[in-house]
mmCIF file of C-alpha atoms in Angstrom:
data_model
loop_
_atom_site.group_PDB
_atom_site.id
_atom_site.type_symbol
_atom_site.label_atom_id
_atom_site.label_comp_id
_atom_site.label_asym_id
_atom_site.label_seq_id
_atom_site.Cartn_x
_atom_site.Cartn_y
_atom_site.Cartn_z
ATOM 1 C CA MET A 8 11.830 20.034 -2.269
ATOM 2 C CA LYS A 9 13.196 19.826 -5.565
ATOM 3 C CA TYR A 10 9.697 18.677 -7.480
ATOM 4 C CA GLY A 11 7.225 19.498 -5.024
ATOM 5 C CA TRP A 12 5.470 22.226 -5.863
ATOM 6 C CA GLY A 13 5.391 21.371 -8.981
ATOM 7 C CA LEU A 14 4.510 17.816 -8.823
ATOM 8 C CA GLY A 15 1.501 19.275 -6.245
ATOM 9 C CA LEU A 16 0.166 21.728 -9.332
ATOM 10 C CA VAL A 17 0.238 19.143 -11.875
ATOM 11 C CA VAL A 18 -1.929 17.123 -9.700
ATOM 12 C CA LEU A 19 -3.877 20.002 -8.676
ATOM 13 C CA VAL A 20 -4.535 20.563 -12.431
ATOM 14 C CA SER A 21 -4.817 17.596 -13.742
ATOM 15 C CA GLY A 22 -8.511 16.769 -11.802
ATOM 16 C CA CYS A 23 -7.658 16.308 -7.499
ATOM 17 C CA GLY A 24 -9.470 20.100 -6.952
ATOM 18 C CA GLN A 25 -12.527 18.533 -7.291
ATOM 19 C CA PHE A 26 -12.100 16.743 -3.183
ATOM 20 C CA GLY A 27 -13.415 19.377 -1.446
ATOM 21 C CA ASN A 28 -16.900 19.509 -3.910
ATOM 22 C CA THR A 29 -17.793 16.597 -2.304
ATOM 23 C CA PRO A 30 -21.848 16.178 -1.888
ATOM 24 C CA THR A 31 -23.207 15.146 1.290
ATOM 25 C CA GLY A 32 -25.018 12.393 0.310
ATOM 26 C CA SER A 33 -21.640 10.815 -1.076
ATOM 27 C CA LEU A 34 -20.063 10.742 2.306
ATOM 28 C CA PRO A 35 -18.648 7.764 4.048
ATOM 29 C CA ARG A 36 -20.373 6.754 7.056
ATOM 30 C CA ASP A 37 -19.077 7.390 10.153
ATOM 31 C CA VAL A 38 -15.550 5.818 10.470
ATOM 32 C CA HIS A 39 -15.655 5.722 14.137
ATOM 33 C CA ALA A 40 -18.932 4.307 14.618
ATOM 34 C CA GLN A 41 -18.401 0.466 15.840
ATOM 35 C CA PRO A 42 -18.552 -2.530 13.016
ATOM 36 C CA THR A 43 -21.490 -5.105 12.935
ATOM 37 C CA SER A 44 -20.517 -8.785 13.720
ATOM 38 C CA ARG A 45 -21.429 -8.985 9.912
ATOM 39 C CA GLU A 46 -19.072 -6.150 8.804
ATOM 40 C CA VAL A 47 -15.882 -8.048 11.212
ATOM 41 C CA ALA A 48 -16.776 -11.338 9.782
ATOM 42 C CA GLU A 49 -16.669 -9.718 5.914
ATOM 43 C CA HIS A 50 -13.906 -7.880 6.563
ATOM 44 C CA PRO A 51 -11.496 -9.495 9.440
ATOM 45 C CA CYS A 52 -8.028 -7.440 8.359
ATOM 46 C CA ARG A 53 -10.167 -4.148 8.326
ATOM 47 C CA TYR A 54 -10.978 -4.616 11.888
ATOM 48 C CA GLY A 55 -8.307 -5.876 13.576
ATOM 49 C CA ASP A 56 -9.261 -9.867 13.828
ATOM 50 C CA VAL A 57 -5.945 -11.067 13.819
ATOM 51 C CA ALA A 58 -7.372 -14.572 13.802
ATOM 52 C CA ARG A 59 -9.621 -14.880 10.552
ATOM 53 C CA CYS A 60 -7.250 -12.491 8.916
ATOM 54 C CA VAL A 61 -4.784 -15.189 9.790
ATOM 55 C CA ALA A 62 -7.147 -17.764 8.484
ATOM 56 C CA ARG A 63 -7.573 -15.765 5.224
ATOM 57 C CA CYS A 64 -4.085 -15.307 4.229
ATOM 58 C CA THR A 65 -3.718 -19.442 5.580
ATOM 59 C CA ALA A 66 -6.526 -19.782 2.767
ATOM 60 C CA ASP A 67 -4.342 -18.316 0.064
ATOM 61 C CA ASP A 68 -5.476 -14.441 0.063
ATOM 62 C CA PRO A 69 -2.615 -11.627 -0.399
ATOM 63 C CA GLN A 70 -4.470 -9.065 0.888
ATOM 64 C CA ALA A 71 -4.815 -11.044 4.149
ATOM 65 C CA CYS A 72 -1.404 -12.140 4.869
ATOM 66 C CA ASN A 73 -0.378 -8.149 3.635
ATOM 67 C CA ALA A 74 -2.655 -7.235 6.293
ATOM 68 C CA ALA A 75 -1.978 -9.336 9.027
ATOM 69 C CA GLY A 76 2.315 -8.599 8.281
ATOM 70 C CA VAL A 77 0.910 -4.874 9.077
ATOM 71 C CA MET A 78 -0.800 -6.189 12.380
ATOM 72 C CA PHE A 79 2.341 -7.680 13.815
ATOM 73 C CA GLU A 80 4.746 -4.663 12.373
ATOM 74 C CA PHE A 81 2.632 -2.263 13.900
ATOM 75 C CA ASP A 82 1.236 -3.984 16.815
ATOM 76 C CA GLU A 83 -1.113 -0.950 18.940
ATOM 77 C CA GLY A 84 0.236 -2.755 22.066
ATOM 78 C CA ALA A 85 3.786 -2.518 23.458
ATOM 79 C CA SER A 86 5.465 -4.032 21.040
ATOM 80 C CA SER A 87 5.560 -5.176 17.218
ATOM 81 C CA GLU A 88 6.483 -7.906 16.123
ATOM 82 C CA PRO A 89 8.347 -7.642 12.657
ATOM 83 C CA ALA A 90 10.077 -11.114 12.274
ATOM 84 C CA ILE A 91 6.645 -12.287 12.299
ATOM 85 C CA ALA A 92 5.493 -9.756 10.042
ATOM 86 C CA SER A 93 7.798 -10.398 7.157
ATOM 87 C CA GLY A 94 6.935 -13.754 7.106
ATOM 88 C CA PHE A 95 3.016 -12.644 6.258
ATOM 89 C CA TYR A 96 4.662 -10.195 3.836
ATOM 90 C CA THR A 97 6.592 -12.520 1.707
ATOM 91 C CA ARG A 98 3.649 -15.228 1.212
ATOM 92 C CA ALA A 99 1.691 -12.221 -0.001
ATOM 93 C CA CYS A 100 4.862 -11.020 -2.202
ATOM 94 C CA GLU A 101 5.199 -14.363 -3.914
ATOM 95 C CA GLY A 102 1.380 -14.012 -4.280
ATOM 96 C CA ASN A 103 2.076 -11.031 -6.266
ATOM 97 C CA TYR A 104 0.736 -8.771 -4.094
ATOM 98 C CA ALA A 105 2.616 -5.370 -4.503
ATOM 99 C CA GLN A 106 2.325 -3.217 -1.253
ATOM 100 C CA ALA A 107 3.515 -6.339 0.748
ATOM 101 C CA CYS A 108 6.487 -6.806 -1.539
ATOM 102 C CA ASN A 109 7.188 -2.982 -0.826
ATOM 103 C CA ASN A 110 6.786 -3.696 2.940
ATOM 104 C CA LEU A 111 8.722 -6.548 3.104
ATOM 105 C CA ALA A 112 11.962 -3.951 1.056
ATOM 106 C CA TRP A 113 11.543 -1.692 3.747
ATOM 107 C CA LEU A 114 12.114 -4.668 6.425
ATOM 108 C CA TYR A 115 15.404 -5.684 4.310
ATOM 109 C CA LEU A 116 16.272 -1.883 4.040
ATOM 110 C CA ARG A 117 16.321 -1.134 7.648
ATOM 111 C CA GLY A 118 17.168 -4.516 9.241
ATOM 112 C CA ARG A 119 13.748 -5.087 11.144
ATOM 113 C CA GLY A 120 12.963 -8.475 11.570
ATOM 114 C CA VAL A 121 15.303 -9.373 8.507
ATOM 115 C CA PRO A 122 18.863 -9.309 8.035
ATOM 116 C CA LYS A 123 19.773 -5.686 7.032
ATOM 117 C CA ASN A 124 19.877 -6.194 3.396
ATOM 118 C CA GLN A 125 19.919 -3.274 0.712
ATOM 119 C CA GLN A 126 20.621 -5.140 -2.297
ATOM 120 C CA HIS A 127 17.401 -7.478 -1.820
ATOM 121 C CA ALA A 128 15.261 -4.507 -0.723
ATOM 122 C CA MET A 129 16.012 -3.483 -4.015
ATOM 123 C CA LEU A 130 15.362 -5.562 -5.582
ATOM 124 C CA LEU A 131 12.007 -6.349 -3.541
ATOM 125 C CA PHE A 132 11.015 -2.361 -4.640
ATOM 126 C CA MET A 133 11.585 -3.727 -8.070
ATOM 127 C CA THR A 134 9.663 -6.815 -7.355
ATOM 128 C CA ALA A 135 6.626 -4.068 -5.409
ATOM 129 C CA PHE A 136 6.882 -1.833 -8.799
ATOM 130 C CA ASP A 137 6.501 -4.666 -11.285
ATOM 131 C CA ALA A 138 3.385 -6.571 -9.139
ATOM 132 C CA ALA A 139 2.060 -2.686 -9.114
ATOM 133 C CA ARG A 140 2.340 -1.959 -12.650
ATOM 134 C CA ILE A 141 0.005 -4.995 -13.561
ATOM 135 C CA ALA A 142 -2.706 -3.611 -10.917
ATOM 136 C CA CYS A 143 -2.457 -0.658 -12.067
ATOM 137 C CA ALA A 144 -2.578 -1.860 -16.088
ATOM 138 C CA ASN A 145 -5.701 -3.938 -14.576
ATOM 139 C CA GLY A 146 -7.201 -1.257 -13.091
ATOM 140 C CA ASP A 147 -6.049 -1.372 -9.640
ATOM 141 C CA PRO A 148 -6.528 2.261 -8.476
ATOM 142 C CA SER A 149 -3.780 1.086 -5.396
ATOM 143 C CA GLY A 150 -1.554 -0.415 -8.011
ATOM 144 C CA CYS A 151 -1.496 2.774 -9.590
ATOM 145 C CA LEU A 152 -0.661 4.575 -6.720
ATOM 146 C CA LEU A 153 1.672 2.487 -5.346
ATOM 147 C CA ALA A 154 4.034 2.461 -8.736
ATOM 148 C CA GLY A 155 4.052 6.037 -8.951
ATOM 149 C CA GLU A 156 5.012 6.230 -5.484
ATOM 150 C CA ILE A 157 8.149 3.786 -6.719
ATOM 151 C CA LEU A 158 8.809 5.891 -9.280
ATOM 152 C CA TYR A 159 8.297 9.305 -7.647
ATOM 153 C CA GLU A 160 10.960 7.991 -5.235
ATOM 154 C CA GLY A 161 13.485 6.235 -6.962
ATOM 155 C CA ARG A 162 13.379 2.444 -4.710
ATOM 156 C CA GLY A 163 14.843 0.162 -6.840
ATOM 157 C CA VAL A 164 13.898 1.800 -10.222
ATOM 158 C CA GLU A 165 15.172 5.032 -11.888
ATOM 159 C CA ALA A 166 13.465 8.419 -10.599
ATOM 160 C CA ASP A 167 10.892 9.553 -13.491
ATOM 161 C CA GLU A 168 8.763 12.443 -12.394
ATOM 162 C CA ALA A 169 6.676 12.230 -15.710
ATOM 163 C CA GLN A 170 5.587 8.639 -15.341
ATOM 164 C CA ALA A 171 4.973 9.046 -11.731
ATOM 165 C CA VAL A 172 1.987 12.137 -11.972
ATOM 166 C CA ALA A 173 0.827 9.702 -15.133
ATOM 167 C CA SER A 174 0.365 6.899 -12.442
ATOM 168 C CA PHE A 175 -0.773 9.211 -10.137
ATOM 169 C CA HIS A 176 -3.355 10.285 -12.669
ATOM 170 C CA ARG A 177 -4.704 7.068 -13.249
ATOM 171 C CA ALA A 178 -4.903 6.218 -9.800
ATOM 172 C CA PHE A 179 -7.132 9.105 -9.313
ATOM 173 C CA GLU A 180 -9.331 8.325 -11.666
ATOM 174 C CA ARG A 181 -10.132 5.428 -11.281
ATOM 175 C CA GLY A 182 -11.545 6.522 -7.466
ATOM 176 C CA GLU A 183 -7.438 6.390 -5.409
ATOM 177 C CA ALA A 184 -8.134 9.775 -3.047
ATOM 178 C CA ARG A 185 -5.107 9.350 -1.814
ATOM 179 C CA ALA A 186 -3.508 9.940 -5.571
ATOM 180 C CA CYS A 187 -4.178 13.702 -5.121
#
C-alpha cells in the first residue's frame, strides 16, 4: 500500500478522470447479448469456441494460443487443465506474445501443471516484460499495460514506479481503459 494512493492520484491527474464522462452514443453494445454466428466465427477464442480457437493457434496465431491456454487454465466446468494450458502458453510465448509469457510464468511460480520453478518463472517474467515493451513501442496499448504492471510489481525486473506510471499513461493514451 506504500504507493497505492500516490499512484492512483498520479494516474487520475494524468487523464483517467474522464472515464466517468463517456458519451452515451460511444458505449459498446450490450455485453450480455448473444453473439451472432458471424461474431463467433470471426472471434472464436473470445466466445469460447475451443475447437476453432485451437485451430487458430495451430495456424500460428500466438494470441489464439494464449486464449486457448486461458480456456484450459480457467475452465468454467468442474476442473481446469493447467498442464494443457502450459503447452498453449509456451507456444504463444515462443511467438513473442507477452501475456502468454506472463501467464506461463505464473504457472511455474505456483507449480500449476508444470514443475514449480521460481528461477524459470522469473526468466519468463523478464521475457514477458521485453515482449510487452516491444509491443508498446509498436503501439499496442495492452503491451504498455502489461509492461507497467510488471514494472510496478517488480516481477523479474527491478520495480520502478515512475516507469510503471509512464507505461500506464501510454496505455491509457492509446485507448486501454484498464490502465486507469
